[in-house]
Amino acid sequence: MAARSGSWCPRPGSSAGPLPGAPSPRIIVVHRLSAIACRHDWRPLVEACDFRGMEARWKPFWEERGLYRTGSDPDREPFYCLDFFPYPSGAGLSVGHCRNYIPTDVISRRMRMGGRNVLHPMGWDAFGQPAEEYAIKTGIHPSIVTRRNTDTYRRQMKLIECSYDWSREIDSSDPAYYRWTQSFFLLLFDRGLAYEDENDQMWCPACRIVLSNEEAAGGCCWRCGGEVTRKRLKQWYFRITSYADRLLAGLDGLDWPEGIKAMQRNWIGRSEGAEVLFRVEAPGGLLVDLPVYTTRLDTIYGATFCVVAPEHPGLAGITQPERMEEVLRYASAARARSDRERLVSAEREKTGVFTGSFALNPFSGERVPVWVSDYVLSGYGTAAIMAVPAHDERDHAFARRFGIPMIEVIAPGGVPRGVEEAATTADGILLNSGEFGGLDSETARERMAAKAEAGGFGRVAVRYRFRDWLVSRQRYWGAPVPMIHCSACGAVPDRNLPVLLPPVESYEPDDTGRSPLARAADWVETSCPVCGGPASRDTNTMAGFACSSWYFLRFASPWEKERPFDPESVRYWLPVDLYVGGAEHAVMHLLYARFWTKVMYDAGVIDFDEPFTVLKNQGMLLGADHQKMSKSRGNVVTPDEMAERYGVDALRLYILFMGPFEADLEWSEEGIAGTSRFLKRLWALVLESPPGDGAPADASFRRELRYQLAKTVKKVTGDVDSFQFNTAVAALMEFVNFLAASRDRAPSASDDWRKAVSDLLLLLAPMTPFIAEELWHRLGFEGCTIHEQRWPGWSEADLVRDTVEMAVQVSGKVRGHITVPSEASEEEIREAALSSPRIREMLEGRKPVRIVVVPRRLVNLIV
RNA sequence: GCCGGAGUGGCGGAAUGGCAGACGCGGCGGACUCAAAAUCCGCUGUCCGCAAGGGCGUGAGGGUUCGACUCCCUCCUCCGGCACCA
């Protein structure tokens, strides 16, 4: 076998006919003489397909040409194709990450070939805990570790030939970047959307950090999975809840996966209900208003007690002296328990303590006891409820436990169901409800709210489940909160940006919730920008999600020094046309970024209020053992080893081919071996193509060839554009199989054959850039790159065939086939079917009672 | 419990309401080889049959239709998310 690594230059002595409009192709064909001597089936053999040689050859060629520079041709439409901002972890990329980066790369390349200016950038969400943990252990500054990790990521992304415009690379931990993160913090502060509040925070004792609600979903830390406890701390918040309705409404217009939109709706958790005042007879004859929030105002005549959360600020005020000790003991015990503990124990049995006080139901005038229990949450509604055991499962469980009576006030479908065994939670007809008896639930809610409103003891109220975004962190490796605390002026913005991270002795956080920055005394001590008096810097840093809430804007003009971005560039490129990443950010990054975008829109900084027009989530890639890939399981496969063994093209093609983009799939090394084989067959097909001389023209074959080509171009174009890469690859394989099977007839269709092969390479170019370029040049297209060619088109006329084969069914079962002209009328088709010998046999003389003809598909004879 | 998504050969997966299983993997048989690997050719849902051919088949059960993997209803299983939010 003639192995000729190192040179792709055409050799003298081999030649082939010219491609239309192209320089003369020169093809290397090495005849194995022994084979000719021994065998009659003469087959030329070509040099081996050497992927390493190709990669070494083309990388510098493209680099030199600046192939991946962002397009700036003013006549072209922009296309912004963006990957989620990666945190560069020390482990580097696995093939799992490739399921994100390779498809977006294919789309970017396809869009460039489609004549679009493409912005396809990459950068690093570089602030974050792992680098800091490492710094704590080793004393090495996090920026050094981060640099090491980003170098690895960049190297691997280049290895798999992602076509990023590296001149636009950004790093969120660079002061040139984070000064703008800080400036946006101040923008929010100036607009009243950033505020400080002292509260019981979710605290992860393992990470020694506070968590936002999104980060502590389910009572577990999103990073370490550990149990979340509470800690009372003063922290910075962004008022995201004031954008709740717009965040909700904006979802409708987005081309995002329904699941992600549903998760956001769910998380925001809008509910419409009513706030009603119960008047509590507090100690000392005082009457205290206790507002409760309910979505079931229609059940209020069934309220037999009230419950306040242990954290309720009015709890002590409404507790009778003789119950005080017990109530306070209960409340502080509840506060001491983690959310998780509270949840778990609540599943077993409800707990609570009677306050000794009674409240008046404003509708029924009934006197009901007021309890304290941890099943009422402090952060939602008014932290107090009216309990209707007959029609709420939780209240039912509580009432049963403590022997509190129940009153049935709703009859679903007009039929009382009885409520001793279980609560009836459905809507229905009201009973035992005074003047509202006989109304349906919905009408009752409206009328009752109106009455409460008129009487001044209630009103309709909308509540949201999500809370404001807790953004400050007690950690070193983040963007410092650019605020100064002055005893005279309060919290004052520091507009002298950037506020640089100071050098510190140790990166260790402590258990008090104070950041390591607090120990940098020289840095902390400063003067107040307003009054000039002594003041201290805020020692919190911002959560990483602040950095990733605007990075997509920075990519439009990352070189800007005096402003975060050039408005003109942002207007040109944004919003992002295609945004791709994992589904795990559904309610964190994706919600925060939408919020910042809306704030910037309101501030007149940008002219759109949704950042990501189309969102797609790639599926997870599991190891060959069906387990999530992880270092500890030892099932991680890296692109490096796969590129080494099979080449980058084979890896890229396998990632695309292995299954649907959104599906969770398992890695299989047999699979990548398959795409590697396919590329070798392609290589042989193109290089072994017989020269186009001698053979007489074969018109019917040429038509067939054109048909197959048009079909393939159409299919691949449609599939790639709709993210169905797996079926696009399958169509390319089918086409190669077709060409290989009909190679003997190639000389009789030489121009069409060359067109077919060069279009095939163009279709492959975005997926397998190396082999496509190599074969493109070997086909004779020299002095240009395949990656700057136009995406091929097809002619609908080529898709029309003379005859079609149709299935003939007898009573719905396929019993034979007929071949008819593709333009045949229904009548002709019917005739052809009925006169087919095989069908006549199947009919056994029976006459069809009905004949259904679907032109070009099938005939169904019903007997 | 609620919200999303998915159930098709030995495996990954294809199928605008119109011939289920494209394409690939694996397996079996053959060619080439001293041999193996690689490569090439053929077969490969399942059952009955020497064969021609036929029966059965898309998680289960109903329904709509000439015709259902596809649409409707009921149910089961798996994956992801949320979960005492009143």
mmCIF file of C-alpha atoms in Angstrom, chain A residues 369-689:
data_model
loop_
_atom_site.group_PDB
_atom_site.id
_atom_site.type_symbol
_atom_site.label_atom_id
_atom_site.label_comp_id
_atom_site.label_asym_id
_atom_site.label_seq_id
_atom_site.Cartn_x
_atom_site.Cartn_y
_atom_site.Cartn_z
ATOM 1 C CA PRO A 369 -57.649 29.305 67.520
ATOM 2 C CA VAL A 370 -54.302 30.567 66.234
ATOM 3 C CA TRP A 371 -51.469 28.041 66.078
ATOM 4 C CA VAL A 372 -47.835 28.180 65.136
ATOM 5 C CA SER A 373 -46.463 25.449 62.883
ATOM 6 C CA ASP A 374 -43.516 24.985 60.574
ATOM 7 C CA TYR A 375 -45.723 23.728 57.787
ATOM 8 C CA VAL A 376 -46.429 27.380 57.084
ATOM 9 C CA LEU A 377 -43.523 28.933 55.230
ATOM 10 C CA SER A 378 -42.144 32.255 56.295
ATOM 11 C CA GLY A 379 -41.094 33.448 52.871
ATOM 12 C CA TYR A 380 -44.367 33.114 51.057
ATOM 13 C CA GLY A 381 -47.616 35.030 51.167
ATOM 14 C CA THR A 382 -48.062 36.620 54.558
ATOM 15 C CA ALA A 383 -46.444 33.767 56.514
ATOM 16 C CA ALA A 384 -49.867 33.111 57.969
ATOM 17 C CA ILE A 385 -52.807 31.076 56.736
ATOM 18 C CA MET A 386 -56.400 30.398 57.442
ATOM 19 C CA ALA A 387 -56.660 26.635 57.758
ATOM 20 C CA VAL A 388 -59.568 24.819 56.143
ATOM 21 C CA PRO A 389 -59.126 21.181 57.105
ATOM 22 C CA ALA A 390 -62.144 20.024 55.140
ATOM 23 C CA HIS A 391 -60.662 21.197 51.868
ATOM 24 C CA ASP A 392 -56.906 21.224 52.224
ATOM 25 C CA GLU A 393 -54.836 18.108 52.764
ATOM 26 C CA ARG A 394 -52.203 19.757 54.920
ATOM 27 C CA ASP A 395 -54.738 21.461 57.146
ATOM 28 C CA HIS A 396 -56.653 18.201 57.304
ATOM 29 C CA ALA A 397 -53.604 16.338 58.591
ATOM 30 C CA PHE A 398 -52.965 19.055 61.156
ATOM 31 C CA ALA A 399 -56.563 19.137 62.358
ATOM 32 C CA ARG A 400 -56.667 15.371 62.740
ATOM 33 C CA ARG A 401 -53.472 15.425 64.720
ATOM 34 C CA PHE A 402 -54.685 18.100 67.122
ATOM 35 C CA GLY A 403 -58.387 17.316 67.198
ATOM 36 C CA ILE A 404 -59.558 20.504 65.571
ATOM 37 C CA PRO A 405 -63.073 20.400 64.080
ATOM 38 C CA MET A 406 -63.814 20.504 60.379
ATOM 39 C CA ILE A 407 -66.626 22.187 58.515
ATOM 40 C CA GLU A 408 -67.541 20.988 55.059
ATOM 41 C CA VAL A 409 -68.277 23.979 52.841
ATOM 42 C CA ILE A 410 -67.635 22.743 49.288
ATOM 43 C CA ALA A 411 -69.608 20.081 47.471
ATOM 44 C CA PRO A 412 -67.921 19.071 44.220
ATOM 45 C CA GLY A 413 -70.615 18.618 41.616
ATOM 46 C CA GLY A 414 -73.159 19.713 44.219
ATOM 47 C CA VAL A 415 -72.733 16.504 46.233
ATOM 48 C CA PRO A 416 -71.136 16.727 49.688
ATOM 49 C CA ARG A 417 -68.437 14.036 49.890
ATOM 50 C CA GLY A 418 -67.797 13.972 53.608
ATOM 51 C CA VAL A 419 -64.432 15.142 54.848
ATOM 52 C CA GLU A 420 -63.549 13.050 57.901
ATOM 53 C CA GLU A 421 -61.275 10.682 55.995
ATOM 54 C CA ALA A 422 -59.682 13.097 53.559
ATOM 55 C CA ALA A 423 -59.942 16.659 52.396
ATOM 56 C CA THR A 424 -61.930 17.477 49.268
ATOM 57 C CA THR A 425 -59.771 19.832 47.313
ATOM 58 C CA ALA A 426 -61.780 20.243 44.121
ATOM 59 C CA ASP A 427 -63.965 23.242 43.357
ATOM 60 C CA GLY A 428 -67.711 22.800 43.779
ATOM 61 C CA ILE A 429 -70.902 24.313 45.142
ATOM 62 C CA LEU A 430 -70.737 26.200 48.439
ATOM 63 C CA LEU A 431 -72.673 25.104 51.481
ATOM 64 C CA ASN A 432 -72.656 26.241 55.107
ATOM 65 C CA SER A 433 -71.432 29.552 53.723
ATOM 66 C CA GLY A 434 -74.020 32.092 54.691
ATOM 67 C CA GLU A 435 -75.099 34.392 51.901
ATOM 68 C CA PHE A 436 -72.682 32.644 49.487
ATOM 69 C CA GLY A 437 -74.278 29.195 49.808
ATOM 70 C CA GLY A 438 -75.221 27.676 46.447
ATOM 71 C CA LEU A 439 -72.646 29.600 44.443
ATOM 72 C CA ASP A 440 -69.919 27.788 42.546
ATOM 73 C CA SER A 441 -66.361 28.178 43.808
ATOM 74 C CA GLU A 442 -65.213 30.542 41.126
ATOM 75 C CA THR A 443 -68.117 32.942 41.427
ATOM 76 C CA ALA A 444 -67.859 32.778 45.189
ATOM 77 C CA ARG A 445 -64.208 33.755 45.115
ATOM 78 C CA GLU A 446 -65.002 36.828 43.034
ATOM 79 C CA ARG A 447 -67.953 37.936 45.164
ATOM 80 C CA MET A 448 -66.200 37.280 48.443
ATOM 81 C CA ALA A 449 -63.147 39.246 47.336
ATOM 82 C CA ALA A 450 -65.427 42.121 46.342
ATOM 83 C CA LYS A 451 -67.133 42.015 49.701
ATOM 84 C CA ALA A 452 -63.823 41.938 51.577
ATOM 85 C CA GLU A 453 -62.563 44.815 49.542
ATOM 86 C CA ALA A 454 -65.715 46.842 50.191
ATOM 87 C CA GLY A 455 -65.577 46.021 53.880
ATOM 88 C CA GLY A 456 -61.905 46.927 54.140
ATOM 89 C CA PHE A 457 -60.857 43.539 55.466
ATOM 90 C CA GLY A 458 -59.316 42.053 52.362
ATOM 91 C CA ARG A 459 -58.451 42.340 48.679
ATOM 92 C CA VAL A 460 -57.423 40.255 45.713
ATOM 93 C CA ALA A 461 -53.708 39.627 45.691
ATOM 94 C CA VAL A 462 -51.215 38.084 43.310
ATOM 95 C CA ARG A 463 -48.291 36.183 44.791
ATOM 96 C CA TYR A 464 -45.201 34.581 43.332
ATOM 97 C CA ARG A 465 -43.317 31.614 44.566
ATOM 98 C CA PHE A 466 -39.900 32.795 43.575
ATOM 99 C CA ARG A 467 -37.999 35.288 45.693
ATOM 100 C CA ASP A 468 -35.616 38.074 44.975
ATOM 101 C CA TRP A 469 -32.218 37.033 43.683
ATOM 102 C CA LEU A 470 -29.650 36.805 46.446
ATOM 103 C CA VAL A 471 -26.513 37.850 44.628
ATOM 104 C CA SER A 472 -23.761 38.433 47.211
ATOM 105 C CA ARG A 473 -21.289 35.721 48.161
ATOM 106 C CA GLN A 474 -18.814 35.475 51.004
ATOM 107 C CA ARG A 475 -16.051 34.326 48.763
ATOM 108 C CA TYR A 476 -12.866 35.692 47.293
ATOM 109 C CA TRP A 477 -13.016 34.618 43.658
ATOM 110 C CA GLY A 478 -15.771 36.827 42.267
ATOM 111 C CA ALA A 479 -16.415 40.394 41.192
ATOM 112 C CA PRO A 480 -16.386 42.638 44.303
ATOM 113 C CA VAL A 481 -19.683 44.342 45.067
ATOM 114 C CA PRO A 482 -18.817 47.952 44.219
ATOM 115 C CA MET A 483 -20.351 49.505 47.322
ATOM 116 C CA ILE A 484 -18.941 51.453 50.237
ATOM 117 C CA HIS A 485 -20.498 51.535 53.682
ATOM 118 C CA CYS A 486 -20.368 54.874 55.442
ATOM 119 C CA SER A 487 -21.717 55.374 58.922
ATOM 120 C CA ALA A 488 -23.072 58.753 57.880
ATOM 121 C CA CYS A 489 -24.271 58.129 54.311
ATOM 122 C CA GLY A 490 -25.159 54.428 54.390
ATOM 123 C CA ALA A 491 -24.456 52.207 51.395
ATOM 124 C CA VAL A 492 -22.874 54.341 48.695
ATOM 125 C CA PRO A 493 -21.929 53.226 45.173
ATOM 126 C CA ASP A 494 -18.272 53.264 44.318
ATOM 127 C CA ARG A 495 -18.202 54.532 40.749
ATOM 128 C CA ASN A 496 -14.463 54.368 40.510
ATOM 129 C CA LEU A 497 -14.442 51.088 38.603
ATOM 130 C CA PRO A 498 -13.121 48.524 38.528
ATOM 131 C CA VAL A 499 -13.038 47.768 42.212
ATOM 132 C CA LEU A 500 -10.160 45.335 41.968
ATOM 133 C CA LEU A 501 -9.870 42.166 44.006
ATOM 134 C CA PRO A 502 -7.159 42.846 46.581
ATOM 135 C CA PRO A 503 -4.326 40.413 47.247
ATOM 136 C CA VAL A 504 -5.071 38.354 50.345
ATOM 137 C CA GLU A 505 -3.070 36.098 52.600
ATOM 138 C CA SER A 506 -5.555 33.278 52.611
ATOM 139 C CA TYR A 507 -8.597 32.450 50.528
ATOM 140 C CA GLU A 508 -10.304 30.538 53.304
ATOM 141 C CA PRO A 509 -13.839 31.652 54.083
ATOM 142 C CA ASP A 510 -14.927 31.336 57.680
ATOM 143 C CA ASP A 511 -18.049 30.055 59.326
ATOM 144 C CA THR A 512 -19.285 33.492 60.242
ATOM 145 C CA GLY A 513 -20.337 34.358 56.725
ATOM 146 C CA ARG A 514 -17.610 36.932 56.321
ATOM 147 C CA SER A 515 -15.656 36.882 53.085
ATOM 148 C CA PRO A 516 -11.842 36.561 52.975
ATOM 149 C CA LEU A 517 -11.894 40.109 51.629
ATOM 150 C CA ALA A 518 -12.856 41.306 55.106
ATOM 151 C CA ARG A 519 -9.350 40.434 56.244
ATOM 152 C CA ALA A 520 -7.716 42.711 53.670
ATOM 153 C CA ALA A 521 -7.789 45.631 56.059
ATOM 154 C CA ASP A 522 -6.004 48.116 53.800
ATOM 155 C CA TRP A 523 -8.423 47.429 51.056
ATOM 156 C CA VAL A 524 -11.536 47.514 53.215
ATOM 157 C CA GLU A 525 -10.702 50.849 54.811
ATOM 158 C CA THR A 526 -11.517 53.676 52.451
ATOM 159 C CA SER A 527 -13.250 56.985 52.410
ATOM 160 C CA CYS A 528 -16.857 57.746 51.622
ATOM 161 C CA PRO A 529 -17.305 59.036 48.052
ATOM 162 C CA VAL A 530 -20.102 61.302 49.306
ATOM 163 C CA CYS A 531 -18.918 62.859 52.554
ATOM 164 C CA GLY A 532 -15.230 61.927 52.441
ATOM 165 C CA GLY A 533 -15.381 60.475 55.922
ATOM 166 C CA PRO A 534 -13.934 57.102 56.894
ATOM 167 C CA ALA A 535 -15.841 54.213 55.366
ATOM 168 C CA SER A 536 -15.410 50.537 54.536
ATOM 169 C CA ARG A 537 -15.800 48.570 51.370
ATOM 170 C CA ASP A 538 -18.429 45.930 50.979
ATOM 171 C CA THR A 539 -16.570 42.649 51.318
ATOM 172 C CA ASN A 540 -18.985 40.511 49.339
ATOM 173 C CA THR A 541 -18.410 39.349 45.809
ATOM 174 C CA MET A 542 -21.114 38.731 43.247
ATOM 175 C CA ALA A 543 -22.408 35.285 42.342
ATOM 176 C CA GLY A 544 -21.090 34.023 39.031
ATOM 177 C CA PHE A 545 -24.553 34.320 37.547
ATOM 178 C CA ALA A 546 -24.101 38.073 37.486
ATOM 179 C CA CYS A 547 -21.137 37.699 35.122
ATOM 180 C CA SER A 548 -23.061 35.394 32.808
ATOM 181 C CA SER A 549 -26.081 37.686 32.722
ATOM 182 C CA TRP A 550 -24.529 39.978 30.120
ATOM 183 C CA TYR A 551 -21.563 38.185 28.490
ATOM 184 C CA PHE A 552 -23.525 37.642 25.278
ATOM 185 C CA LEU A 553 -23.497 41.439 24.847
ATOM 186 C CA ARG A 554 -19.770 41.699 25.386
ATOM 187 C CA PHE A 555 -19.026 39.359 22.460
ATOM 188 C CA ALA A 556 -20.434 41.905 20.030
ATOM 189 C CA SER A 557 -17.456 44.196 20.693
ATOM 190 C CA PRO A 558 -15.124 42.711 23.308
ATOM 191 C CA TRP A 559 -12.388 45.227 22.554
ATOM 192 C CA GLU A 560 -14.339 48.189 23.998
ATOM 193 C CA LYS A 561 -12.422 49.894 26.794
ATOM 194 C CA GLU A 562 -14.627 52.843 27.700
ATOM 195 C CA ARG A 563 -17.964 51.062 27.700
ATOM 196 C CA PRO A 564 -19.280 47.520 28.125
ATOM 197 C CA PHE A 565 -20.137 47.249 24.448
ATOM 198 C CA ASP A 566 -20.580 49.220 21.295
ATOM 199 C CA PRO A 567 -24.328 49.838 20.931
ATOM 200 C CA GLU A 568 -24.056 49.700 17.160
ATOM 201 C CA SER A 569 -22.477 46.240 17.234
ATOM 202 C CA VAL A 570 -25.040 45.037 19.732
ATOM 203 C CA ARG A 571 -27.830 46.321 17.547
ATOM 204 C CA TYR A 572 -26.338 44.444 14.596
ATOM 205 C CA TRP A 573 -25.713 41.080 16.259
ATOM 206 C CA LEU A 574 -28.275 40.691 19.009
ATOM 207 C CA PRO A 575 -30.440 39.112 20.214
ATOM 208 C CA VAL A 576 -28.693 35.739 19.978
ATOM 209 C CA ASP A 577 -30.178 33.765 17.088
ATOM 210 C CA LEU A 578 -29.277 30.350 18.419
ATOM 211 C CA TYR A 579 -28.324 29.540 22.001
ATOM 212 C CA VAL A 580 -27.282 26.026 22.939
ATOM 213 C CA GLY A 581 -26.436 24.411 26.244
ATOM 214 C CA GLY A 582 -27.578 22.013 28.926
ATOM 215 C CA ALA A 583 -31.022 22.031 30.516
ATOM 216 C CA GLU A 584 -29.599 22.343 34.033
ATOM 217 C CA HIS A 585 -29.657 26.132 33.814
ATOM 218 C CA ALA A 586 -33.404 26.364 33.230
ATOM 219 C CA VAL A 587 -34.133 28.495 36.279
ATOM 220 C CA MET A 588 -30.791 29.959 37.070
ATOM 221 C CA HIS A 589 -28.724 31.510 34.302
ATOM 222 C CA LEU A 590 -31.593 31.612 31.822
ATOM 223 C CA LEU A 591 -33.868 33.464 34.198
ATOM 224 C CA TYR A 592 -31.236 35.856 35.473
ATOM 225 C CA ALA A 593 -30.010 36.754 31.977
ATOM 226 C CA ARG A 594 -33.560 37.484 30.859
ATOM 227 C CA PHE A 595 -34.011 39.717 33.900
ATOM 228 C CA TRP A 596 -30.842 41.761 33.250
ATOM 229 C CA THR A 597 -31.788 42.095 29.600
ATOM 230 C CA LYS A 598 -35.149 43.552 30.565
ATOM 231 C CA VAL A 599 -33.532 45.945 33.018
ATOM 232 C CA MET A 600 -31.104 47.115 30.355
ATOM 233 C CA TYR A 601 -33.941 47.504 27.929
ATOM 234 C CA ASP A 602 -35.817 49.660 30.439
ATOM 235 C CA ALA A 603 -32.690 51.718 30.978
ATOM 236 C CA GLY A 604 -32.459 52.320 27.228
ATOM 237 C CA VAL A 605 -29.131 50.569 26.989
ATOM 238 C CA ILE A 606 -30.309 48.011 24.442
ATOM 239 C CA ASP A 607 -33.329 47.844 22.165
ATOM 240 C CA PHE A 608 -34.571 44.277 22.764
ATOM 241 C CA ASP A 609 -35.831 42.678 25.946
ATOM 242 C CA GLU A 610 -35.300 38.971 25.341
ATOM 243 C CA PRO A 611 -31.692 37.893 24.866
ATOM 244 C CA PHE A 612 -32.060 34.441 23.307
ATOM 245 C CA THR A 613 -34.460 33.977 20.403
ATOM 246 C CA VAL A 614 -33.980 30.239 19.913
ATOM 247 C CA LEU A 615 -32.786 27.958 22.675
ATOM 248 C CA LYS A 616 -31.840 24.305 22.338
ATOM 249 C CA ASN A 617 -30.688 21.816 24.944
ATOM 250 C CA GLN A 618 -28.389 19.013 23.954
ATOM 251 C CA GLY A 619 -28.977 15.633 25.558
ATOM 252 C CA MET A 620 -26.681 14.183 28.142
ATOM 253 C CA LEU A 621 -23.936 11.822 27.092
ATOM 254 C CA LEU A 622 -23.691 8.849 29.392
ATOM 255 C CA GLY A 623 -20.733 6.530 29.643
ATOM 256 C CA ALA A 624 -20.783 3.116 27.983
ATOM 257 C CA ASP A 625 -21.922 1.784 31.388
ATOM 258 C CA HIS A 626 -25.167 3.828 31.262
ATOM 259 C CA GLN A 627 -23.819 5.998 34.063
ATOM 260 C CA LYS A 628 -23.158 9.682 34.001
ATOM 261 C CA MET A 629 -19.588 10.303 32.908
ATOM 262 C CA SER A 630 -17.489 11.160 35.911
ATOM 263 C CA LYS A 631 -13.949 10.913 37.060
ATOM 264 C CA SER A 632 -14.933 8.871 40.098
ATOM 265 C CA ARG A 633 -16.722 6.280 37.956
ATOM 266 C CA GLY A 634 -13.724 6.165 35.652
ATOM 267 C CA ASN A 635 -15.905 6.172 32.545
ATOM 268 C CA VAL A 636 -14.865 9.508 31.106
ATOM 269 C CA VAL A 637 -13.914 9.529 27.438
ATOM 270 C CA THR A 638 -11.971 12.550 26.222
ATOM 271 C CA PRO A 639 -11.983 14.074 22.747
ATOM 272 C CA ASP A 640 -8.200 13.901 22.902
ATOM 273 C CA GLU A 641 -8.051 10.117 22.981
ATOM 274 C CA MET A 642 -10.780 9.764 20.351
ATOM 275 C CA ALA A 643 -9.088 12.276 18.031
ATOM 276 C CA GLU A 644 -5.844 10.378 18.503
ATOM 277 C CA ARG A 645 -7.412 7.045 17.650
ATOM 278 C CA TYR A 646 -9.979 7.909 14.999
ATOM 279 C CA GLY A 647 -9.361 11.491 13.980
ATOM 280 C CA VAL A 648 -11.345 14.647 14.596
ATOM 281 C CA ASP A 649 -13.653 14.139 11.624
ATOM 282 C CA ALA A 650 -14.737 10.704 12.796
ATOM 283 C CA LEU A 651 -15.357 12.046 16.301
ATOM 284 C CA ARG A 652 -17.406 14.967 15.017
ATOM 285 C CA LEU A 653 -19.401 12.768 12.700
ATOM 286 C CA TYR A 654 -20.128 10.216 15.401
ATOM 287 C CA ILE A 655 -21.304 12.870 17.853
ATOM 288 C CA LEU A 656 -23.735 14.065 15.194
ATOM 289 C CA PHE A 657 -24.792 10.602 14.105
ATOM 290 C CA MET A 658 -25.214 8.783 17.403
ATOM 291 C CA GLY A 659 -28.789 9.890 17.954
ATOM 292 C CA PRO A 660 -31.156 12.841 18.218
ATOM 293 C CA PHE A 661 -29.553 16.045 19.455
ATOM 294 C CA GLU A 662 -31.844 16.403 22.478
ATOM 295 C CA ALA A 663 -31.776 12.747 23.549
ATOM 296 C CA ASP A 664 -29.682 11.319 26.359
ATOM 297 C CA LEU A 665 -27.364 8.811 24.725
ATOM 298 C CA GLU A 666 -24.644 6.386 25.631
ATOM 299 C CA TRP A 667 -21.131 6.552 24.331
ATOM 300 C CA SER A 668 -20.046 3.615 22.214
ATOM 301 C CA GLU A 669 -16.612 3.125 20.813
ATOM 302 C CA GLU A 670 -18.007 0.732 18.173
ATOM 303 C CA GLY A 671 -20.070 3.673 17.013
ATOM 304 C CA ILE A 672 -17.175 5.991 16.355
ATOM 305 C CA ALA A 673 -15.356 3.135 14.633
ATOM 306 C CA GLY A 674 -18.368 3.012 12.293
ATOM 307 C CA THR A 675 -18.145 6.659 11.282
ATOM 308 C CA SER A 676 -14.419 6.230 10.872
ATOM 309 C CA ARG A 677 -15.081 3.385 8.420
ATOM 310 C CA PHE A 678 -17.597 5.538 6.589
ATOM 311 C CA LEU A 679 -14.972 8.229 6.065
ATOM 312 C CA LYS A 680 -12.556 5.662 4.693
ATOM 313 C CA ARG A 681 -15.202 4.475 2.244
ATOM 314 C CA LEU A 682 -15.801 8.066 1.221
ATOM 315 C CA TRP A 683 -12.092 8.558 0.724
ATOM 316 C CA ALA A 684 -11.832 5.500 -1.487
ATOM 317 C CA LEU A 685 -14.961 6.437 -3.403
ATOM 318 C CA VAL A 686 -13.714 9.883 -4.333
ATOM 319 C CA LEU A 687 -10.150 8.924 -5.097
ATOM 320 C CA GLU A 688 -10.976 5.737 -6.943
ATOM 321 C CA SER A 689 -13.498 7.362 -9.226
#
